[in-house]
PDB file of C-alpha atoms and ligand atoms in Angstrom:
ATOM      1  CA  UNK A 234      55.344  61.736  -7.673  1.00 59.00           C
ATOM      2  CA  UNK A 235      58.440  63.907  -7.833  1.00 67.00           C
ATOM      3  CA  UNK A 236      60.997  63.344  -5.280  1.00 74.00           C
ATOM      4  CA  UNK A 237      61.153  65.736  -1.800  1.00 72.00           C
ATOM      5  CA  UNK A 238      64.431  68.591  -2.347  1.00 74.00           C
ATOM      6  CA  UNK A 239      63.691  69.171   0.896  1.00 80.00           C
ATOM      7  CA  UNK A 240      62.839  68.558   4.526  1.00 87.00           C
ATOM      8  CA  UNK A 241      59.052  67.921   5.522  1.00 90.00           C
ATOM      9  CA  UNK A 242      58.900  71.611   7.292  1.00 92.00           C
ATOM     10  CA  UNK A 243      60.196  73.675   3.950  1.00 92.00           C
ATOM     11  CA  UNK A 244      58.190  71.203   2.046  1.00 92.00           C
ATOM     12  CA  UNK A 245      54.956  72.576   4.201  1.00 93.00           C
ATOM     13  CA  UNK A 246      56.217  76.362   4.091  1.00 93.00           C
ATOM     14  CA  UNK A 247      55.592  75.530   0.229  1.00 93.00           C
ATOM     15  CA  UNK A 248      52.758  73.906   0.414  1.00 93.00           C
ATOM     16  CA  UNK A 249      50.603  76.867   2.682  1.00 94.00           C
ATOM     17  CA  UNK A 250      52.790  79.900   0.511  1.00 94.00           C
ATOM     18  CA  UNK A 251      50.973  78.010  -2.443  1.00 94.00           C
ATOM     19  CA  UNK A 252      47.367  78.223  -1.324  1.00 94.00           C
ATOM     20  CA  UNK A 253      48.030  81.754  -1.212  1.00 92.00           C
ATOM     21  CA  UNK A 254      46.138  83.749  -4.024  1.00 89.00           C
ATOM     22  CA  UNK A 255      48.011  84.556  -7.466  1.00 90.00           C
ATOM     23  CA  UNK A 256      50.484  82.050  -6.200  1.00 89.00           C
ATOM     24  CA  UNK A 257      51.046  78.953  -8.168  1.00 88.00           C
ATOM     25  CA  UNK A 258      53.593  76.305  -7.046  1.00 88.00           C
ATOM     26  CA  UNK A 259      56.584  77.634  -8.887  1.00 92.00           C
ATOM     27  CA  UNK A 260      56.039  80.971  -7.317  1.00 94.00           C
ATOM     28  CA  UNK A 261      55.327  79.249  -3.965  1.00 94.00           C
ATOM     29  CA  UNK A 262      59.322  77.460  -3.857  1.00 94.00           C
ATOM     30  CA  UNK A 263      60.602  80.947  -5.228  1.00 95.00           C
ATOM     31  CA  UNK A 264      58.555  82.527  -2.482  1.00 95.00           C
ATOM     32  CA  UNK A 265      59.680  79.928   0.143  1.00 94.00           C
ATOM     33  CA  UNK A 266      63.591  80.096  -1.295  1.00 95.00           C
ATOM     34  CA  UNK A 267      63.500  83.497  -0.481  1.00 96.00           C
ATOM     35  CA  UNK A 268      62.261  83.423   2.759  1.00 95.00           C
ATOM     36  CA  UNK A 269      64.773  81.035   3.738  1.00 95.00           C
ATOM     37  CA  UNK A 270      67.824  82.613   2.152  1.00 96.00           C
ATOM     38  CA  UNK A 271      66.662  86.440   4.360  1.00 96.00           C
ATOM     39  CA  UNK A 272      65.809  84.525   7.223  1.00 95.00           C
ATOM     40  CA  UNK A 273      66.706  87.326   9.375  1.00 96.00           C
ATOM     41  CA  UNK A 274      65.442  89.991   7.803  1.00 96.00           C
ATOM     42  CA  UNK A 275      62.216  88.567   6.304  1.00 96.00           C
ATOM     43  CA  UNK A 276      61.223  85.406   7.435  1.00 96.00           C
ATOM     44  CA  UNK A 277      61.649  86.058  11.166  1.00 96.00           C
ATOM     45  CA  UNK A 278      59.358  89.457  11.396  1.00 97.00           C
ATOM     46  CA  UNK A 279      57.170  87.875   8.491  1.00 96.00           C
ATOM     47  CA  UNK A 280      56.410  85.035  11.195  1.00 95.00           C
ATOM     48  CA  UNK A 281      56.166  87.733  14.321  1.00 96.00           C
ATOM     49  CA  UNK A 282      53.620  89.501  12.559  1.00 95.00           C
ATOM     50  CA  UNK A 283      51.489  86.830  11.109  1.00 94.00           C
ATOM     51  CA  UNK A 284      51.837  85.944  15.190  1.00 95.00           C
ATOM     52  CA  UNK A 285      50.888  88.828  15.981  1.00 93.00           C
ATOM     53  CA  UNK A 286      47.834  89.487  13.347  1.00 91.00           C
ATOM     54  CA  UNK A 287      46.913  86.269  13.882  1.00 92.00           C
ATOM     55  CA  UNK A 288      46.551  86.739  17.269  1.00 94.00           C
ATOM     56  CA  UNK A 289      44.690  89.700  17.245  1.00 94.00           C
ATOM     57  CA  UNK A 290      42.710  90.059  14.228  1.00 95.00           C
ATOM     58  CA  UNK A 291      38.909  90.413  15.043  1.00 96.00           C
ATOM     59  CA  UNK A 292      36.084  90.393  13.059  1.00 95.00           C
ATOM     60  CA  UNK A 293      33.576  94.250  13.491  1.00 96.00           C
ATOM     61  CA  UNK A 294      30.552  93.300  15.602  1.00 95.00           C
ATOM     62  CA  UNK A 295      29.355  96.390  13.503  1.00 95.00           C
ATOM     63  CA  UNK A 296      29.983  96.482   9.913  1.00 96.00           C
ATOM     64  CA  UNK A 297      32.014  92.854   9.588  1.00 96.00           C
ATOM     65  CA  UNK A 298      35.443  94.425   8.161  1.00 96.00           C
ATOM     66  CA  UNK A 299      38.640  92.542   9.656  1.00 96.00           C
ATOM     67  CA  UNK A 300      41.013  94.464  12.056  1.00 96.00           C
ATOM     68  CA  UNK A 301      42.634  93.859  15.080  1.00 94.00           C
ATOM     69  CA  UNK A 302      40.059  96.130  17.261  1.00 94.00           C
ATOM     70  CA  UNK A 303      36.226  95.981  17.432  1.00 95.00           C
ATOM     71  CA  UNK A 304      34.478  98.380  16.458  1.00 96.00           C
ATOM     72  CA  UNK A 305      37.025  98.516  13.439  1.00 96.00           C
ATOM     73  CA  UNK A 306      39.028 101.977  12.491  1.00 96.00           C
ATOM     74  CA  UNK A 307      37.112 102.683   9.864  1.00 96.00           C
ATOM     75  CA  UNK A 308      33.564 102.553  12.202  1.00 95.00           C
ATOM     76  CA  UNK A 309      35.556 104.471  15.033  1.00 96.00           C
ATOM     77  CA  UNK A 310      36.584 107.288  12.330  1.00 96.00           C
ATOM     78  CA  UNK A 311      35.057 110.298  13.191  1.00 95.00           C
ATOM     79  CA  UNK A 312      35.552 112.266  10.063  1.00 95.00           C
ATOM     80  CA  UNK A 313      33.338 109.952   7.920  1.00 96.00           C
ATOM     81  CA  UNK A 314      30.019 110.672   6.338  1.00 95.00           C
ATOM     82  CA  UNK A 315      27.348 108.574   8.878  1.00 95.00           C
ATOM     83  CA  UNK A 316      24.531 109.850   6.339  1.00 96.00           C
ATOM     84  CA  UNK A 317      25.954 107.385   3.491  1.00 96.00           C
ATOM     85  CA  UNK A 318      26.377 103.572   3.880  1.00 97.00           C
ATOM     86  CA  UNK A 319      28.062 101.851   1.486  1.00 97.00           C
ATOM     87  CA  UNK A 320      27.791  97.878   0.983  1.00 97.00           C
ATOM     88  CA  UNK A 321      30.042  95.596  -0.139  1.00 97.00           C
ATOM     89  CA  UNK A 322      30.780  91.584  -0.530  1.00 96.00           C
ATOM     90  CA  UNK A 323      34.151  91.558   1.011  1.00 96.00           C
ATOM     91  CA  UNK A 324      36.715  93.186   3.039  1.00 96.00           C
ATOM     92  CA  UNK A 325      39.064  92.924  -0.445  1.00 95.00           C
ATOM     93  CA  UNK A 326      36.070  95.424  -2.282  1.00 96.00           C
ATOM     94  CA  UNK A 327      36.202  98.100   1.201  1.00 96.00           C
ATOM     95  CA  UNK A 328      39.994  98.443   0.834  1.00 95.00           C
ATOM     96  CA  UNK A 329      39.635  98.354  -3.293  1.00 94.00           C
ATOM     97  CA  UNK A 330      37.066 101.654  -2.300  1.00 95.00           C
ATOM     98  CA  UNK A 331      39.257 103.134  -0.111  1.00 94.00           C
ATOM     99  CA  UNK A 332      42.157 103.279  -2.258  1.00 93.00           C
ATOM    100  CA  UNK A 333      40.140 105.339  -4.471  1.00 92.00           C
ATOM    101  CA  UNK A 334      39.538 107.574  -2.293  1.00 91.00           C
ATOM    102  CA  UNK A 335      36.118 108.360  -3.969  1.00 89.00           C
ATOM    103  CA  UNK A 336      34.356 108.028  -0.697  1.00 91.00           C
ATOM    104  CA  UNK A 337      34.499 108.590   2.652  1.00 93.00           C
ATOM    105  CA  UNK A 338      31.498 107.288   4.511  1.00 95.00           C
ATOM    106  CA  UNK A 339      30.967 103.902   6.528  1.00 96.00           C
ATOM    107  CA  UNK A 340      30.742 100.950   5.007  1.00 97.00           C
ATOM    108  CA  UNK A 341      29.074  97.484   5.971  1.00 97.00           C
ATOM    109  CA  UNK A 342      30.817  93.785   4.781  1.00 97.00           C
ATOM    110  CA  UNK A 343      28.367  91.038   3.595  1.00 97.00           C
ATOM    111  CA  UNK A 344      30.827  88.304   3.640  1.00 95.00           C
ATOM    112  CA  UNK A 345      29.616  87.153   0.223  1.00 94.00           C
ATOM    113  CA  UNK A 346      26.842  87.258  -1.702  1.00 95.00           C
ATOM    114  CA  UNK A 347      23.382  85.317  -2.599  1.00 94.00           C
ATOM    115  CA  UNK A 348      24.010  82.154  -4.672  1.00 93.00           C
ATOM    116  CA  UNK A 349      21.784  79.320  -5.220  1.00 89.00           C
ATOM    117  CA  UNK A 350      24.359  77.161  -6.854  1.00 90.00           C
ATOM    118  CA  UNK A 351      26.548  77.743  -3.888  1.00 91.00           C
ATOM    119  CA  UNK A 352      23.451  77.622  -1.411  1.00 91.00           C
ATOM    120  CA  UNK A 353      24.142  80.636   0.398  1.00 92.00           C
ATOM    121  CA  UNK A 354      21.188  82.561   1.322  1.00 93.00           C
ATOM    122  CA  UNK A 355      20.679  85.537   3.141  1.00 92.00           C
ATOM    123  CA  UNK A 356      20.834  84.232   6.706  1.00 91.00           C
ATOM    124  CA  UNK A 357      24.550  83.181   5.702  1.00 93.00           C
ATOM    125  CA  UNK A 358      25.092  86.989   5.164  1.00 94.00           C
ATOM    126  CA  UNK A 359      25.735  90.083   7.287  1.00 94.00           C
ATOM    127  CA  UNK A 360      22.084  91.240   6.031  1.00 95.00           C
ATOM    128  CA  UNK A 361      19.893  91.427   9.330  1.00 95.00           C
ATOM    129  CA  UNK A 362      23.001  93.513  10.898  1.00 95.00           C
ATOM    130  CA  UNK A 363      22.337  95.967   7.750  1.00 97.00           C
ATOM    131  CA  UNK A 364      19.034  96.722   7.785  1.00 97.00           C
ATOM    132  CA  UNK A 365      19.648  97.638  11.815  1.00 96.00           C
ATOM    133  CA  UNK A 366      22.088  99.653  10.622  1.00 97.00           C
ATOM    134  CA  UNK A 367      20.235 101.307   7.999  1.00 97.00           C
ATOM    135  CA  UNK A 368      17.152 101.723   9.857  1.00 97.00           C
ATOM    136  CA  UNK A 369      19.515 103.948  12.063  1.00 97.00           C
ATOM    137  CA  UNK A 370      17.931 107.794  11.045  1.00 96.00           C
ATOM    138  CA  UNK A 371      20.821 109.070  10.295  1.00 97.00           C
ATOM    139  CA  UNK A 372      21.099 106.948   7.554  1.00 97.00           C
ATOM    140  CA  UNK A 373      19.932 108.664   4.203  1.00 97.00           C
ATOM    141  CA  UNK A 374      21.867 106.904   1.366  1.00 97.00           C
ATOM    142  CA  UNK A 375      22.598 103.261   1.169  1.00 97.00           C
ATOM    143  CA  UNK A 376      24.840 102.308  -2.099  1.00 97.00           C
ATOM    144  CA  UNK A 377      25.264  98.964  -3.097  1.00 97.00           C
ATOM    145  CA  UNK A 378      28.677  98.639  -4.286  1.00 97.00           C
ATOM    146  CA  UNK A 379      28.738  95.105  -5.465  1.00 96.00           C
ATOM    147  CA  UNK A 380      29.975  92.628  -8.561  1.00 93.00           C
ATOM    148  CA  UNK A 381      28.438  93.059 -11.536  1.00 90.00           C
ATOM    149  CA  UNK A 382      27.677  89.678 -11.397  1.00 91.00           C
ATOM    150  CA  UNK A 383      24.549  87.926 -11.416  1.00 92.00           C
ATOM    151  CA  UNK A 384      24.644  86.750  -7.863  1.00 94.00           C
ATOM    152  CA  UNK A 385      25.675  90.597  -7.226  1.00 94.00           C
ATOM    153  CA  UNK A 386      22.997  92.269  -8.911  1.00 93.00           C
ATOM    154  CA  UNK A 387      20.240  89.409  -7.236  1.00 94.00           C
ATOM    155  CA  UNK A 388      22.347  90.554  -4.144  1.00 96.00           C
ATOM    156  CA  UNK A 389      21.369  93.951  -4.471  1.00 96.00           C
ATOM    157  CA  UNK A 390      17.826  93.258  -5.434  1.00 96.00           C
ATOM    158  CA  UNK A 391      17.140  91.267  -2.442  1.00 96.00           C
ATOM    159  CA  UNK A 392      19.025  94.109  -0.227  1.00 97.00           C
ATOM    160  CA  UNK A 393      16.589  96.462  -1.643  1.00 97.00           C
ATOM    161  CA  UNK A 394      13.232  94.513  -1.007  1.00 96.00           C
ATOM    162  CA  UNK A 395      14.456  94.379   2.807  1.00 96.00           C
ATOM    163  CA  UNK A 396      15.322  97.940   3.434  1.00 96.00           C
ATOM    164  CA  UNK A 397      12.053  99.136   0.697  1.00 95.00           C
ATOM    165  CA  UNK A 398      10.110  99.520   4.229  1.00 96.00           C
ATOM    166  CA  UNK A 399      13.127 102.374   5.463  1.00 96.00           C
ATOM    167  CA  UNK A 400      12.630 104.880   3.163  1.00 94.00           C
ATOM    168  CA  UNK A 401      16.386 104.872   2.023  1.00 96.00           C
ATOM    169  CA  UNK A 402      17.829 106.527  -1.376  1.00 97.00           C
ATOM    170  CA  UNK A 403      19.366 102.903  -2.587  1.00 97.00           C
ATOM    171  CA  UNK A 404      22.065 103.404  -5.154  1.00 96.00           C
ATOM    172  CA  UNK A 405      24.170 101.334  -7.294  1.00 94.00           C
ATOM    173  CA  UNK A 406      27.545 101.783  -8.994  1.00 93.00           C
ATOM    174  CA  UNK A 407      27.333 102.454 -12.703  1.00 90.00           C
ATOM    175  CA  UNK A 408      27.907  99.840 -15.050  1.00 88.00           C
ATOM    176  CA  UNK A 409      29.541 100.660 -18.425  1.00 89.00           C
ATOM    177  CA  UNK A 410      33.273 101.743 -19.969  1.00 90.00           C
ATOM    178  CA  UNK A 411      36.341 101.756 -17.555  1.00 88.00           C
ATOM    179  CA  UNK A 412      38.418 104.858 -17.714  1.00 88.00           C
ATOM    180  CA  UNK A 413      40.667 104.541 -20.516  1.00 90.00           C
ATOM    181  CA  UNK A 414      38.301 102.067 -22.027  1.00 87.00           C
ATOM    182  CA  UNK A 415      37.893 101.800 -26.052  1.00 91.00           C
ATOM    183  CA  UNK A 416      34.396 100.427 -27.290  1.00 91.00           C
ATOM    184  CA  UNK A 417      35.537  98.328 -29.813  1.00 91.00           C
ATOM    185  CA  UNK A 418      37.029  96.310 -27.107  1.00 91.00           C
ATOM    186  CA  UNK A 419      33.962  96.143 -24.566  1.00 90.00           C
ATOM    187  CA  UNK A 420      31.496  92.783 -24.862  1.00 91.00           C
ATOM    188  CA  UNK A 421      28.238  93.759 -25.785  1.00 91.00           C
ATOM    189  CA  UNK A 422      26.795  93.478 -21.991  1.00 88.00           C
ATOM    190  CA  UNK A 423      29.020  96.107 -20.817  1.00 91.00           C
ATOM    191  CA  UNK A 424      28.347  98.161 -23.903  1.00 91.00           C
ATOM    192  CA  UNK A 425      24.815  97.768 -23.770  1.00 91.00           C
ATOM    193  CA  UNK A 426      24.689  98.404 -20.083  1.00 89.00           C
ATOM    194  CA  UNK A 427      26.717 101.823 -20.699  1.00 91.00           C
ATOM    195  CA  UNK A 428      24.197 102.966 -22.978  1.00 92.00           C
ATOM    196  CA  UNK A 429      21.427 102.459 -20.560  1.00 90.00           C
ATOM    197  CA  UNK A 430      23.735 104.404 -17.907  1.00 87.00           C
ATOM    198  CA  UNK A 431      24.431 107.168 -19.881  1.00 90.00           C
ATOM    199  CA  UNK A 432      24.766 111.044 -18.605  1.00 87.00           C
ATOM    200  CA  UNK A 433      23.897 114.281 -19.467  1.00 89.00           C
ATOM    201  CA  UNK A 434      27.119 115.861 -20.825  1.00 88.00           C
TER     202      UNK A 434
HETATM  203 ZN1  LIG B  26      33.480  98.268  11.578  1.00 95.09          ZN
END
């Protein structure tokens, strides 16, 4: 066990920076070492608004994206498309969306997706809230924006069985060659699944 460089409450500021995502241990003391060294000008308002956000962050009674009001901004935005909603596993895939800028309708959080090796199953999910939400009239167009995975796709097969009774147009994202993709490069499920989801030209 290597020997403590520091005192128990830097050693912990290491320790939580490296449970962070992307962040190994290395990065986690660089991370920490410059925290400490712009104390003033990073680590103080770093701390007052994780304070603050932690404080205040709330979970959408309506759609299940994170923000510190409920119903969230995007559900209060007037200027989106109520006609279209658009479903996704986690809040990480609505911002992902939104920084597109591709869309601009409402959008409704699982919180994960189906997995019997993990043993979630629908009742762990944001799914009876969807099909409420769908069965709303105004609703024409549900699209099922998630993984390309196979406990996405059985996701979106099992979404689809429980809103088959609304009537909905139930769409998918495409699954094939990223923009600036070259074939030789793609593995042969992608390929094949680009073929299948080809266009007319
Ligand atoms: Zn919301």
């Amino acid at each position: 066990m290597p020997q403590a460089v520091a005192g128990p409450e830097i050693e912990r500021l290491i320790q939580l920076l490296g449970r962070m995502p992307g962040l190994g241990p290395r990065s986690a003391r660089r991370a920490a070492l410059q925290l400490i060294k712009k104390r003033e000008t990073l680590l103080a308002p770093l701390a007052e608004a994780m304070r603050i956000a932690c404080e205040r962050i709330v979970v959408c009674g309506n759609c299940g994206n994170v923000d510190t009001s409920d119903p969230c901004t995007v559900c209060q935005d007037p200027g989106r498309d109520p006609t279209t909603l658009v479903v996704v596993e986690d809040v990480s895939d609505l911002w992902a969306l939104e920084r597109s800028g591709a869309v601009r309708a409402r959008y409704h959080v699982l919180g994960g997706v189906l997995s019997a090796l993990d043993g979630v199953r629908p009742d762990h999910l944001n799914i009876a809230r969807l099909v409420e939400r769908a069965a709303d009239p105004v609703v024409s167009e549900v699209i099922l924006a998630l993984n390309a995975t196979v406990d996405g796709q059985t996701t979106a097969h099992y979404i689809t069985e429980a809103i088959r009774h609304l009537d909905r147009k139930v769409t998918r994202l495409a699954h094939g060659v990223p923009v600036g993709g070259e074939l030789d490069y793609l593995d042969e499920g992608t390929l094949s699944a680009a073929i299948r989801s080809r266009t007319a030209f």
